[in-house]
PDB file of C-alpha atoms in Angstrom:
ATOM      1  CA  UNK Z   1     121.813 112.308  67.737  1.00 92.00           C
ATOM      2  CA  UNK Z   2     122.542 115.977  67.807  1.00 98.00           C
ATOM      3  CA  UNK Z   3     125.565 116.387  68.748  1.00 98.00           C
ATOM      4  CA  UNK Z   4     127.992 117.342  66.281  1.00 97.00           C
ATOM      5  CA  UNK Z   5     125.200 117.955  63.637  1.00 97.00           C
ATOM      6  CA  UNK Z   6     122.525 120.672  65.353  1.00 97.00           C
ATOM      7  CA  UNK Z   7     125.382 121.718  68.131  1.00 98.00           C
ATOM      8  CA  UNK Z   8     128.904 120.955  68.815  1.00 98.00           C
ATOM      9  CA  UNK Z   9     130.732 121.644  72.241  1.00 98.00           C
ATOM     10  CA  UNK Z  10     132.919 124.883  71.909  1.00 98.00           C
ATOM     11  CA  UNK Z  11     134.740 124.276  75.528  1.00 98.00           C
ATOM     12  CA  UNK Z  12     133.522 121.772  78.710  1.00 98.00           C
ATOM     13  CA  UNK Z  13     134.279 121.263  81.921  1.00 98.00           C
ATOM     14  CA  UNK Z  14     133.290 118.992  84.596  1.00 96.00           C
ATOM     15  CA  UNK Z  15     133.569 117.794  88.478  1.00 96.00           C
ATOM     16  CA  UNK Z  16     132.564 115.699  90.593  1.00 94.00           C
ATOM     17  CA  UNK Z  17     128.690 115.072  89.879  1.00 97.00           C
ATOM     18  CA  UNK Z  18     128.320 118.899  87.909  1.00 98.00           C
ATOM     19  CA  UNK Z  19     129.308 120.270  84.643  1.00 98.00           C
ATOM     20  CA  UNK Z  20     129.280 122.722  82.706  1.00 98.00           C
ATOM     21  CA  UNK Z  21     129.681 123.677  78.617  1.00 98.00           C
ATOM     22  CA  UNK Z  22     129.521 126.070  75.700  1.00 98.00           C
ATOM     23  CA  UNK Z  23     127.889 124.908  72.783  1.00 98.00           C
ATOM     24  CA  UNK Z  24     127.532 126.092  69.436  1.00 98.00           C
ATOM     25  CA  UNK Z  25     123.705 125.985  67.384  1.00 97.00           C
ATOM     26  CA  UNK Z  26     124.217 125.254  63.735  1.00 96.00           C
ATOM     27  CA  UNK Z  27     122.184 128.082  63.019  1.00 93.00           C
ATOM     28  CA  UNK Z  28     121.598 126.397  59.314  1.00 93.00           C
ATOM     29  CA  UNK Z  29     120.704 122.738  60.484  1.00 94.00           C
ATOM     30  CA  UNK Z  30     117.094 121.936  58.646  1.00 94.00           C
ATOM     31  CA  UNK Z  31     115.617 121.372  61.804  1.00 95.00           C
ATOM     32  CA  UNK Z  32     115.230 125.394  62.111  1.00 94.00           C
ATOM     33  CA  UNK Z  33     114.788 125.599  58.430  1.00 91.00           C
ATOM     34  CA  UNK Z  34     111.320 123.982  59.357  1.00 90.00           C
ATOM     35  CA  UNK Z  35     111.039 125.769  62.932  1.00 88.00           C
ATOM     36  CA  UNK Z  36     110.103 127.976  61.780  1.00 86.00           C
ATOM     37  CA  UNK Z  37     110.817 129.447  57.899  1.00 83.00           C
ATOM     38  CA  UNK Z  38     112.309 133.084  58.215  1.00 87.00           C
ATOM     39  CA  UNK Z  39     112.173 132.817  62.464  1.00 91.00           C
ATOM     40  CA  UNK Z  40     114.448 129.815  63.578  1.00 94.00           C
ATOM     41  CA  UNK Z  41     113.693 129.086  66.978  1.00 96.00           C
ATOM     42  CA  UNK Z  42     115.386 126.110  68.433  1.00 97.00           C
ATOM     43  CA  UNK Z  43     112.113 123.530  69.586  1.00 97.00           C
ATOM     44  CA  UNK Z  44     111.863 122.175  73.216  1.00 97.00           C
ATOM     45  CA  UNK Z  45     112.640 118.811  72.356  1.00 96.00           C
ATOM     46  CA  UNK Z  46     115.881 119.760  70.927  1.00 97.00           C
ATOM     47  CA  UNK Z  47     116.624 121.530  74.289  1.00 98.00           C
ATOM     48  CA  UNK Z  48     115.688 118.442  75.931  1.00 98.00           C
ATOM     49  CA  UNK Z  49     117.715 115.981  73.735  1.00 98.00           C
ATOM     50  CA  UNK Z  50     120.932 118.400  74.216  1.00 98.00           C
ATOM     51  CA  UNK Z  51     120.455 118.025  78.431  1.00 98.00           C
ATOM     52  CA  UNK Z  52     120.121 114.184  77.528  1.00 98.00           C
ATOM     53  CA  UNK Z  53     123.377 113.726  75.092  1.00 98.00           C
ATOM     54  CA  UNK Z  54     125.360 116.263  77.505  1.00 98.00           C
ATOM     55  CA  UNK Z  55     124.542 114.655  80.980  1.00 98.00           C
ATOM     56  CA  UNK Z  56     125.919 110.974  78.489  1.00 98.00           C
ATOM     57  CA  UNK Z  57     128.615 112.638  78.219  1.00 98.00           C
ATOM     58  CA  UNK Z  58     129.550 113.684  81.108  1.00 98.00           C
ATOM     59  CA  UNK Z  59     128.685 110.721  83.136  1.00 98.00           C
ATOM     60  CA  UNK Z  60     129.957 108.237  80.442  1.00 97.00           C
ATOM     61  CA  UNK Z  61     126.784 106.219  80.189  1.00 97.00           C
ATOM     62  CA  UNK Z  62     124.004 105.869  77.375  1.00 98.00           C
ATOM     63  CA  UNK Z  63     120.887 107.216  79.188  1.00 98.00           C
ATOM     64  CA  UNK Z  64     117.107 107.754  78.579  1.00 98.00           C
ATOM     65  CA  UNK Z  65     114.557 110.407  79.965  1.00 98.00           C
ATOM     66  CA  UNK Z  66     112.366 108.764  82.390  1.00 98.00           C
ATOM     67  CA  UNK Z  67     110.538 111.826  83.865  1.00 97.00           C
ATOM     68  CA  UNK Z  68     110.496 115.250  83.776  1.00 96.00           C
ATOM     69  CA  UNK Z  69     109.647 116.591  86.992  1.00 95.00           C
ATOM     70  CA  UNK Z  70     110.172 120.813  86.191  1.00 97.00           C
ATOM     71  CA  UNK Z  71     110.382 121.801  82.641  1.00 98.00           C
ATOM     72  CA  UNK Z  72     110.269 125.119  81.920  1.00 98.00           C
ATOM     73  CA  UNK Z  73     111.262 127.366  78.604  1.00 97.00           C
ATOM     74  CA  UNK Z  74     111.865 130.294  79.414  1.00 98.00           C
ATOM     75  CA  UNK Z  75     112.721 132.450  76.596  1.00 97.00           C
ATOM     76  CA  UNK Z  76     113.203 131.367  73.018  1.00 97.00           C
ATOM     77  CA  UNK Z  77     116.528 130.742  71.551  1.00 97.00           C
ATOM     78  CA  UNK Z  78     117.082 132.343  68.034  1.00 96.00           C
ATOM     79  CA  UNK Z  79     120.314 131.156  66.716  1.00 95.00           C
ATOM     80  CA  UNK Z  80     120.666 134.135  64.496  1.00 93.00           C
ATOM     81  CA  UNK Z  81     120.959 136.179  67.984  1.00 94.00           C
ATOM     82  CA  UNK Z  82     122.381 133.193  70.614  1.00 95.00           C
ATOM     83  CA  UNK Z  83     124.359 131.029  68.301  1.00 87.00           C
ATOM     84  CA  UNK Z  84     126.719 130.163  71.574  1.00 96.00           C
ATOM     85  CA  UNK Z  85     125.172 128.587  74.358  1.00 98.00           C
ATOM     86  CA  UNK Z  86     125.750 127.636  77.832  1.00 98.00           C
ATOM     87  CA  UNK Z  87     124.544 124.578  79.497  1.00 98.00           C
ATOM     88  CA  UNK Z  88     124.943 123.398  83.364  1.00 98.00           C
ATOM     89  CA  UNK Z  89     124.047 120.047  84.582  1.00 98.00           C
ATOM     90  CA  UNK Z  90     124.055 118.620  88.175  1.00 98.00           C
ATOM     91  CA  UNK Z  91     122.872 114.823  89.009  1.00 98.00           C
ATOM     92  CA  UNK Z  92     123.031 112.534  91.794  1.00 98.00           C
ATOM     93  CA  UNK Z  93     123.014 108.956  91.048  1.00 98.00           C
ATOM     94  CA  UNK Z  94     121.709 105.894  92.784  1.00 98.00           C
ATOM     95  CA  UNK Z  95     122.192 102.449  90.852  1.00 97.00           C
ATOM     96  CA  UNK Z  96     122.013 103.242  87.105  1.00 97.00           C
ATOM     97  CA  UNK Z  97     119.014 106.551  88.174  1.00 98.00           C
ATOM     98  CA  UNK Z  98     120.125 110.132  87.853  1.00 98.00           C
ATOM     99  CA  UNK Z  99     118.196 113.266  89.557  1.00 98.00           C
ATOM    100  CA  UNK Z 100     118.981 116.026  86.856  1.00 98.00           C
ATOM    101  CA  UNK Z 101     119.355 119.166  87.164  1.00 98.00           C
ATOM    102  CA  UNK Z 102     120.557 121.319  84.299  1.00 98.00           C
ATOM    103  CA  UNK Z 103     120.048 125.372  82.465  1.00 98.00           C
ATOM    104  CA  UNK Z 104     120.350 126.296  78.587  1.00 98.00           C
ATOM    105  CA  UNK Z 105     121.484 130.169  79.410  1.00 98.00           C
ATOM    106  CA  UNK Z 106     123.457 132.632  77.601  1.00 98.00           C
ATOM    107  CA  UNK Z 107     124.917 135.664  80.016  1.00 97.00           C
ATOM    108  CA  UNK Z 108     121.609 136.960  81.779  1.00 97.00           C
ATOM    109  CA  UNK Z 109     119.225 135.423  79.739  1.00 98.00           C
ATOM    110  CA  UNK Z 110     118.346 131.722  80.738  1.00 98.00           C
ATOM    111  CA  UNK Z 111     116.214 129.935  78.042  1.00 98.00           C
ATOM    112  CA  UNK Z 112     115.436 126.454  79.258  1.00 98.00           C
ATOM    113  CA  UNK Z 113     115.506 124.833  83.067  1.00 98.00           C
ATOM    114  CA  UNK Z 114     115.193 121.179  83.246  1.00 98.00           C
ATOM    115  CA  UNK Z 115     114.634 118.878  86.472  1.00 98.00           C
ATOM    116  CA  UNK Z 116     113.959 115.155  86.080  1.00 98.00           C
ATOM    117  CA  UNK Z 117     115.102 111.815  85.778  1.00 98.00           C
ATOM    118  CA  UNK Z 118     117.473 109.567  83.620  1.00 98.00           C
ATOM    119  CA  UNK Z 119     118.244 106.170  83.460  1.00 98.00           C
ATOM    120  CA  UNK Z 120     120.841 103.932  82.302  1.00 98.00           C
ATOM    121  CA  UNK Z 121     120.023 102.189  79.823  1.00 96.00           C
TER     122      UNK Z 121
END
């Protein structure tokens, strides 16, 4: 949904059950042109949906959010400042359910730590 349109995956890398990548914000997608005029701040959601798409990729399944057990949003990301971005996810998986665990960070400053739960769908 977002990938390759609001972000697009500079380099990846991945092991067993972990990965890791460097992705790009399209720092003139509409979605900041609305979020918010003359400060574009990347929304929550979007963080959430790029955990989502990235932990699909990596674990080669279609997948939905069933819970989120630890959200928290740390620090804003302004694309204008943090247009390259660095994502982690770890999961363990038992019969189509994966235990998340994944950071939106860039050098020192982390913006966005998720913990929860995705499904195959």
């Amino acid at each position: 949904m977002l990938l390759d349109n609001f972000y697009s995956i500079v380099k990846k890398e991945s092991a067993e059950a972990s990965a890791s990548a460097a992705i790009a914000i399209n720092a003139s997608h509409k979605i900041l042109q609305g979020h918010f005029p003359g400060q574009p701040v990347v929304p929550g959601v979007c963080m959430m949906q790029i955990v989502r798409e990235l932990t699909e990729l990596f674990v080669s399944k279609k997948l939905k959010i069933t819970e989120g057990d630890n959200l928290k949003f740390l620090s804003i990301i302004d694309p204008r400042q943090h247009n390259e971005i660095d994502v982690t996810v770890s999961w363990k998986e038992n019969a189509g359910i994966y235990i998340v665990n994944a950071t939106l960070f860039a050098g020192a400053v982390t913006f966005f730590k998720f913990k929860g739960t995705l499904q195959a769908v």
